[in-house]
Amino acid sequence: MSSTRDDLFSDHPDAHLGAVGVTPDGAAWLASAGTYPRSTLTLWAERPQAPVVLPCGSAFDVVSAPAIFGRRMLDRLWHEGPGSGPVAAFRGRILLFAAPGTAHRLPSLLRWEEFGRTDGIPPLLCHGTGDAVTVPAPTDVDVPSPTPAGSRWLVAPDTRNPWLPGPEVLLWAAVRAARAAVRISIFPHPEQDAKVYDVSRRR
């Protein structure tokens, strides 16, 4: 796992495997979040490298974390938990796609958790009904490596009904990531290259 924003968007050969993994079914699921899914799919058919803005609250909610902390959450989800839903990197933040309703419930769980056991969780932005997010393009093939201001998939959607973590799962990942950050600060170790997540493990 990288320790700088630039490293999160590195040119490591494995860094872009997720970015090219959006399947037609995954694109259809993303498009279903919008008011005019056919128009979105038509746009992507003509311009597969075009990001779009989609509303949250129906097909998915999104939890946005600072880049480093978000990658630590993602590592916890895959190495110790059930895996994740789709995940994107956008403008120095990690966007974790979550079950609808997560944006409403997670903030209160975080407040309780921070009060009770840890204060190492940075502010997380929860996007639900009434919000919208920029979704990366289905593919970045033949596009120069994304910059920290760009967007790309880390775990690309690959099905019409992806498993999405709920608020309890993301709370667990945030707590584990915060505790891991404390351990890292006490016992520093060499950071690893960009991760590739085995989506076949996802529940």
PDB file of C-alpha atoms in Angstrom:
ATOM      1  CA  MET A   1       0.000   0.000   0.000  1.00  0.00           C
ATOM      2  CA  SER A   2       1.386   3.364  -0.957  1.00  0.00           C
ATOM      3  CA  SER A   3       1.907   6.163   1.505  1.00  0.00           C
ATOM      4  CA  THR A   4       1.554   9.146  -0.816  1.00  0.00           C
ATOM      5  CA  ARG A   5      -1.199  10.357  -3.085  1.00  0.00           C
ATOM      6  CA  ASP A   6       1.075  10.063  -6.118  1.00  0.00           C
ATOM      7  CA  ASP A   7       1.853   6.437  -5.290  1.00  0.00           C
ATOM      8  CA  LEU A   8      -1.851   5.614  -5.127  1.00  0.00           C
ATOM      9  CA  PHE A   9      -2.052   6.489  -8.817  1.00  0.00           C
ATOM     10  CA  SER A  10       1.253   4.842  -9.719  1.00  0.00           C
ATOM     11  CA  ASP A  11       2.371   3.331 -13.008  1.00  0.00           C
ATOM     12  CA  HIS A  12       2.817  -0.068 -11.412  1.00  0.00           C
ATOM     13  CA  PRO A  13       1.710  -2.686 -14.013  1.00  0.00           C
ATOM     14  CA  ASP A  14      -0.956  -4.093 -11.680  1.00  0.00           C
ATOM     15  CA  ALA A  15      -2.396  -0.699 -10.780  1.00  0.00           C
ATOM     16  CA  HIS A  16      -4.810  -0.526 -13.712  1.00  0.00           C
ATOM     17  CA  LEU A  17      -6.254  -4.053 -13.722  1.00  0.00           C
ATOM     18  CA  GLY A  18      -9.377  -2.893 -11.942  1.00  0.00           C
ATOM     19  CA  ALA A  19      -9.740   0.123 -14.198  1.00  0.00           C
ATOM     20  CA  VAL A  20     -10.271  -2.005 -17.300  1.00  0.00           C
ATOM     21  CA  GLY A  21     -12.550  -4.524 -15.583  1.00  0.00           C
ATOM     22  CA  VAL A  22     -15.982  -2.879 -15.955  1.00  0.00           C
ATOM     23  CA  THR A  23     -18.099  -5.483 -17.723  1.00  0.00           C
ATOM     24  CA  PRO A  24     -21.242  -4.752 -19.760  1.00  0.00           C
ATOM     25  CA  ASP A  25     -23.295  -6.003 -16.796  1.00  0.00           C
ATOM     26  CA  GLY A  26     -21.325  -3.723 -14.476  1.00  0.00           C
ATOM     27  CA  ALA A  27     -21.934  -0.759 -16.764  1.00  0.00           C
ATOM     28  CA  ALA A  28     -25.646  -1.606 -16.880  1.00  0.00           C
ATOM     29  CA  TRP A  29     -25.771  -1.619 -13.067  1.00  0.00           C
ATOM     30  CA  LEU A  30     -24.065   1.765 -12.865  1.00  0.00           C
ATOM     31  CA  ALA A  31     -26.360   3.226 -15.517  1.00  0.00           C
ATOM     32  CA  SER A  32     -29.428   1.949 -13.628  1.00  0.00           C
ATOM     33  CA  ALA A  33     -28.729   4.532 -10.922  1.00  0.00           C
ATOM     34  CA  GLY A  34     -29.557   7.371 -13.299  1.00  0.00           C
ATOM     35  CA  THR A  35     -32.870   8.664 -14.570  1.00  0.00           C
ATOM     36  CA  TYR A  36     -32.037   7.721 -18.165  1.00  0.00           C
ATOM     37  CA  PRO A  37     -29.939   4.545 -18.089  1.00  0.00           C
ATOM     38  CA  ARG A  38     -30.171   3.992 -21.847  1.00  0.00           C
ATOM     39  CA  SER A  39     -28.724   7.426 -22.490  1.00  0.00           C
ATOM     40  CA  THR A  40     -25.820   6.668 -20.159  1.00  0.00           C
ATOM     41  CA  LEU A  41     -25.138   3.359 -21.895  1.00  0.00           C
ATOM     42  CA  THR A  42     -25.335   5.055 -25.291  1.00  0.00           C
ATOM     43  CA  LEU A  43     -22.835   7.672 -24.129  1.00  0.00           C
ATOM     44  CA  TRP A  44     -20.462   4.968 -22.930  1.00  0.00           C
ATOM     45  CA  ALA A  45     -20.871   3.026 -26.184  1.00  0.00           C
ATOM     46  CA  GLU A  46     -19.779   6.132 -28.081  1.00  0.00           C
ATOM     47  CA  ARG A  47     -17.294   7.442 -25.514  1.00  0.00           C
ATOM     48  CA  PRO A  48     -16.144   4.589 -23.246  1.00  0.00           C
ATOM     49  CA  GLN A  49     -13.545   6.863 -21.649  1.00  0.00           C
ATOM     50  CA  ALA A  50     -16.114   9.417 -20.417  1.00  0.00           C
ATOM     51  CA  PRO A  51     -16.852   9.682 -16.677  1.00  0.00           C
ATOM     52  CA  VAL A  52     -20.436  10.549 -15.747  1.00  0.00           C
ATOM     53  CA  VAL A  53     -22.257  11.972 -12.737  1.00  0.00           C
ATOM     54  CA  LEU A  54     -24.814   9.572 -11.249  1.00  0.00           C
ATOM     55  CA  PRO A  55     -27.233   9.982  -8.330  1.00  0.00           C
ATOM     56  CA  CYS A  56     -26.866   8.014  -5.127  1.00  0.00           C
ATOM     57  CA  GLY A  57     -29.607   6.485  -3.025  1.00  0.00           C
ATOM     58  CA  SER A  58     -31.222   3.951  -5.361  1.00  0.00           C
ATOM     59  CA  ALA A  59     -28.674   1.531  -6.813  1.00  0.00           C
ATOM     60  CA  PHE A  60     -25.937   2.500  -4.364  1.00  0.00           C
ATOM     61  CA  ASP A  61     -24.680   4.948  -1.759  1.00  0.00           C
ATOM     62  CA  VAL A  62     -21.045   6.072  -1.715  1.00  0.00           C
ATOM     63  CA  VAL A  63     -18.693   6.575   1.211  1.00  0.00           C
ATOM     64  CA  SER A  64     -15.770   8.852   0.345  1.00  0.00           C
ATOM     65  CA  ALA A  65     -12.581   8.569   2.406  1.00  0.00           C
ATOM     66  CA  PRO A  66      -9.208  10.346   2.238  1.00  0.00           C
ATOM     67  CA  ALA A  67      -6.971   8.392  -0.115  1.00  0.00           C
ATOM     68  CA  ILE A  68      -4.571   6.799   2.348  1.00  0.00           C
ATOM     69  CA  PHE A  69      -7.225   5.922   4.909  1.00  0.00           C
ATOM     70  CA  GLY A  70      -9.552   4.661   2.171  1.00  0.00           C
ATOM     71  CA  ARG A  71      -6.884   2.300   0.871  1.00  0.00           C
ATOM     72  CA  ARG A  72      -6.365   1.014   4.406  1.00  0.00           C
ATOM     73  CA  MET A  73     -10.096   0.395   4.707  1.00  0.00           C
ATOM     74  CA  LEU A  74     -10.038  -1.427   1.396  1.00  0.00           C
ATOM     75  CA  ASP A  75      -7.126  -3.595   2.499  1.00  0.00           C
ATOM     76  CA  ARG A  76      -8.950  -4.528   5.685  1.00  0.00           C
ATOM     77  CA  LEU A  77     -12.088  -5.436   3.740  1.00  0.00           C
ATOM     78  CA  TRP A  78     -10.198  -7.757   1.419  1.00  0.00           C
ATOM     79  CA  HIS A  79      -7.609  -9.220   3.785  1.00  0.00           C
ATOM     80  CA  GLU A  80      -9.728  -9.711   6.902  1.00  0.00           C
ATOM     81  CA  GLY A  81     -13.345  -9.191   5.827  1.00  0.00           C
ATOM     82  CA  PRO A  82     -15.903 -10.054   3.168  1.00  0.00           C
ATOM     83  CA  GLY A  83     -14.364  -8.038   0.330  1.00  0.00           C
ATOM     84  CA  SER A  84     -15.904  -4.881  -1.054  1.00  0.00           C
ATOM     85  CA  GLY A  85     -18.328  -3.630  -3.620  1.00  0.00           C
ATOM     86  CA  PRO A  86     -17.027  -1.478  -6.475  1.00  0.00           C
ATOM     87  CA  VAL A  87     -14.398   1.052  -5.433  1.00  0.00           C
ATOM     88  CA  ALA A  88     -13.043   4.054  -7.323  1.00  0.00           C
ATOM     89  CA  ALA A  89     -10.317   6.628  -6.820  1.00  0.00           C
ATOM     90  CA  PHE A  90     -11.322  10.216  -7.556  1.00  0.00           C
ATOM     91  CA  ARG A  91      -9.402  13.448  -6.891  1.00  0.00           C
ATOM     92  CA  GLY A  92      -7.326  12.055  -4.069  1.00  0.00           C
ATOM     93  CA  ARG A  93     -10.194  10.226  -2.365  1.00  0.00           C
ATOM     94  CA  ILE A  94     -11.418   6.651  -2.317  1.00  0.00           C
ATOM     95  CA  LEU A  95     -15.088   6.091  -3.190  1.00  0.00           C
ATOM     96  CA  LEU A  96     -16.505   2.923  -1.636  1.00  0.00           C
ATOM     97  CA  PHE A  97     -19.828   1.957  -3.202  1.00  0.00           C
ATOM     98  CA  ALA A  98     -22.185   0.800  -0.478  1.00  0.00           C
ATOM     99  CA  ALA A  99     -25.711  -0.507   0.017  1.00  0.00           C
ATOM    100  CA  PRO A 100     -28.475   2.111  -0.270  1.00  0.00           C
ATOM    101  CA  GLY A 101     -29.204   3.561   3.147  1.00  0.00           C
ATOM    102  CA  THR A 102     -25.576   3.403   4.286  1.00  0.00           C
ATOM    103  CA  ALA A 103     -25.120   7.165   3.970  1.00  0.00           C
ATOM    104  CA  HIS A 104     -27.964   7.719   6.439  1.00  0.00           C
ATOM    105  CA  ARG A 105     -26.861   5.155   9.022  1.00  0.00           C
ATOM    106  CA  LEU A 106     -23.051   5.219   8.951  1.00  0.00           C
ATOM    107  CA  PRO A 107     -22.492   8.733  10.398  1.00  0.00           C
ATOM    108  CA  SER A 108     -24.333   7.890  13.622  1.00  0.00           C
ATOM    109  CA  LEU A 109     -22.424   4.607  13.939  1.00  0.00           C
ATOM    110  CA  LEU A 110     -19.145   6.471  13.439  1.00  0.00           C
ATOM    111  CA  ARG A 111     -20.042   9.034  16.080  1.00  0.00           C
ATOM    112  CA  TRP A 112     -20.769   6.286  18.559  1.00  0.00           C
ATOM    113  CA  GLU A 113     -17.604   4.385  17.645  1.00  0.00           C
ATOM    114  CA  GLU A 114     -15.326   7.412  17.883  1.00  0.00           C
ATOM    115  CA  PHE A 115     -16.806   8.287  21.270  1.00  0.00           C
ATOM    116  CA  GLY A 116     -16.480   4.759  22.556  1.00  0.00           C
ATOM    117  CA  ARG A 117     -13.260   3.262  21.271  1.00  0.00           C
ATOM    118  CA  THR A 118     -11.215   5.210  18.719  1.00  0.00           C
ATOM    119  CA  ASP A 119     -10.591   8.748  17.540  1.00  0.00           C
ATOM    120  CA  GLY A 120      -8.355   7.791  14.602  1.00  0.00           C
ATOM    121  CA  ILE A 121     -11.087   7.769  11.933  1.00  0.00           C
ATOM    122  CA  PRO A 122     -10.900  10.850   9.685  1.00  0.00           C
ATOM    123  CA  PRO A 123     -14.098  12.520   8.438  1.00  0.00           C
ATOM    124  CA  LEU A 124     -15.865  10.301   5.921  1.00  0.00           C
ATOM    125  CA  LEU A 125     -18.230  11.842   3.372  1.00  0.00           C
ATOM    126  CA  CYS A 126     -21.436   9.830   3.018  1.00  0.00           C
ATOM    127  CA  HIS A 127     -23.402  10.329  -0.206  1.00  0.00           C
ATOM    128  CA  GLY A 128     -26.969   9.063  -0.300  1.00  0.00           C
ATOM    129  CA  THR A 129     -30.384  10.169  -1.509  1.00  0.00           C
ATOM    130  CA  GLY A 130     -30.190  13.665  -2.983  1.00  0.00           C
ATOM    131  CA  ASP A 131     -26.439  13.424  -3.654  1.00  0.00           C
ATOM    132  CA  ALA A 132     -24.503  12.521  -6.778  1.00  0.00           C
ATOM    133  CA  VAL A 133     -20.980  11.324  -7.508  1.00  0.00           C
ATOM    134  CA  THR A 134     -18.686  11.282 -10.523  1.00  0.00           C
ATOM    135  CA  VAL A 135     -18.318   7.715 -11.730  1.00  0.00           C
ATOM    136  CA  PRO A 136     -15.117   6.808 -13.607  1.00  0.00           C
ATOM    137  CA  ALA A 137     -15.309   5.769 -17.225  1.00  0.00           C
ATOM    138  CA  PRO A 138     -15.865   2.053 -17.909  1.00  0.00           C
ATOM    139  CA  THR A 139     -12.379   1.845 -19.436  1.00  0.00           C
ATOM    140  CA  ASP A 140      -9.150   3.763 -19.491  1.00  0.00           C
ATOM    141  CA  VAL A 141      -7.483   1.647 -22.166  1.00  0.00           C
ATOM    142  CA  ASP A 142      -4.908   3.641 -24.162  1.00  0.00           C
ATOM    143  CA  VAL A 143      -5.349   6.598 -21.808  1.00  0.00           C
ATOM    144  CA  PRO A 144      -2.260   7.985 -20.030  1.00  0.00           C
ATOM    145  CA  SER A 145      -1.966   6.995 -16.368  1.00  0.00           C
ATOM    146  CA  PRO A 146      -4.430   8.891 -14.181  1.00  0.00           C
ATOM    147  CA  THR A 147      -3.135  11.793 -12.158  1.00  0.00           C
ATOM    148  CA  PRO A 148      -4.128  12.443  -8.537  1.00  0.00           C
ATOM    149  CA  ALA A 149      -6.884  14.704  -9.898  1.00  0.00           C
ATOM    150  CA  GLY A 150      -8.212  11.981 -12.210  1.00  0.00           C
ATOM    151  CA  SER A 151     -10.460   9.005 -11.604  1.00  0.00           C
ATOM    152  CA  ARG A 152     -10.207   5.257 -12.088  1.00  0.00           C
ATOM    153  CA  TRP A 153     -11.623   2.006 -10.787  1.00  0.00           C
ATOM    154  CA  LEU A 154      -9.786   0.077  -8.090  1.00  0.00           C
ATOM    155  CA  VAL A 155     -12.476  -2.624  -7.898  1.00  0.00           C
ATOM    156  CA  ALA A 156     -14.577  -2.404 -11.042  1.00  0.00           C
ATOM    157  CA  PRO A 157     -18.274  -3.388 -11.159  1.00  0.00           C
ATOM    158  CA  ASP A 158     -18.702  -6.687 -12.958  1.00  0.00           C
ATOM    159  CA  THR A 159     -22.312  -7.754 -12.378  1.00  0.00           C
ATOM    160  CA  ARG A 160     -25.843  -6.350 -12.501  1.00  0.00           C
ATOM    161  CA  ASN A 161     -26.336  -7.153  -8.815  1.00  0.00           C
ATOM    162  CA  PRO A 162     -23.038  -6.558  -7.027  1.00  0.00           C
ATOM    163  CA  TRP A 163     -22.687  -7.269  -3.351  1.00  0.00           C
ATOM    164  CA  LEU A 164     -22.472  -3.937  -1.508  1.00  0.00           C
ATOM    165  CA  PRO A 165     -21.253  -3.483   2.069  1.00  0.00           C
ATOM    166  CA  GLY A 166     -23.646  -1.951   4.551  1.00  0.00           C
ATOM    167  CA  PRO A 167     -22.897   0.547   7.330  1.00  0.00           C
ATOM    168  CA  GLU A 168     -21.813  -2.075   9.874  1.00  0.00           C
ATOM    169  CA  VAL A 169     -19.237  -3.570   7.498  1.00  0.00           C
ATOM    170  CA  LEU A 170     -17.800  -0.156   6.633  1.00  0.00           C
ATOM    171  CA  LEU A 171     -17.715   0.822  10.302  1.00  0.00           C
ATOM    172  CA  TRP A 172     -15.734  -2.343  11.031  1.00  0.00           C
ATOM    173  CA  ALA A 173     -13.315  -1.548   8.176  1.00  0.00           C
ATOM    174  CA  ALA A 174     -12.863   2.040   9.384  1.00  0.00           C
ATOM    175  CA  VAL A 175     -12.091   0.925  12.936  1.00  0.00           C
ATOM    176  CA  ARG A 176      -9.609  -1.689  11.707  1.00  0.00           C
ATOM    177  CA  ALA A 177      -7.978   0.865   9.374  1.00  0.00           C
ATOM    178  CA  ALA A 178      -7.624   3.366  12.218  1.00  0.00           C
ATOM    179  CA  ARG A 179      -6.008   0.765  14.447  1.00  0.00           C
ATOM    180  CA  ALA A 180      -3.713  -0.324  11.609  1.00  0.00           C
ATOM    181  CA  ALA A 181      -2.630   3.292  11.134  1.00  0.00           C
ATOM    182  CA  VAL A 182      -1.614   3.445  14.798  1.00  0.00           C
ATOM    183  CA  ARG A 183       0.417   0.254  14.436  1.00  0.00           C
ATOM    184  CA  ILE A 184       2.073   1.547  11.278  1.00  0.00           C
ATOM    185  CA  SER A 185       3.069   4.789  12.975  1.00  0.00           C
ATOM    186  CA  ILE A 186       4.627   2.836  15.864  1.00  0.00           C
ATOM    187  CA  PHE A 187       6.165   0.051  13.787  1.00  0.00           C
ATOM    188  CA  PRO A 188       6.853   1.499  10.307  1.00  0.00           C
ATOM    189  CA  HIS A 189       7.392  -0.982   7.511  1.00  0.00           C
ATOM    190  CA  PRO A 190       8.123  -0.686   3.780  1.00  0.00           C
ATOM    191  CA  GLU A 191       5.006   0.164   1.803  1.00  0.00           C
ATOM    192  CA  GLN A 192       3.877  -2.212  -0.918  1.00  0.00           C
ATOM    193  CA  ASP A 193       2.985  -1.543  -4.523  1.00  0.00           C
ATOM    194  CA  ALA A 194      -0.582  -0.983  -5.720  1.00  0.00           C
ATOM    195  CA  LYS A 195      -2.881  -3.821  -4.730  1.00  0.00           C
ATOM    196  CA  VAL A 196      -4.951  -6.059  -6.994  1.00  0.00           C
ATOM    197  CA  TYR A 197      -8.045  -7.484  -5.302  1.00  0.00           C
ATOM    198  CA  ASP A 198      -9.410 -10.935  -6.119  1.00  0.00           C
ATOM    199  CA  VAL A 199     -13.068 -10.243  -6.856  1.00  0.00           C
ATOM    200  CA  SER A 200     -13.830 -13.969  -6.864  1.00  0.00           C
ATOM    201  CA  ARG A 201     -13.610 -13.767  -3.036  1.00  0.00           C
ATOM    202  CA  ARG A 202     -16.302 -11.144  -2.803  1.00  0.00           C
ATOM    203  CA  ARG A 203     -19.462 -12.292  -1.031  1.00  0.00           C
TER     204      ARG A 203
END
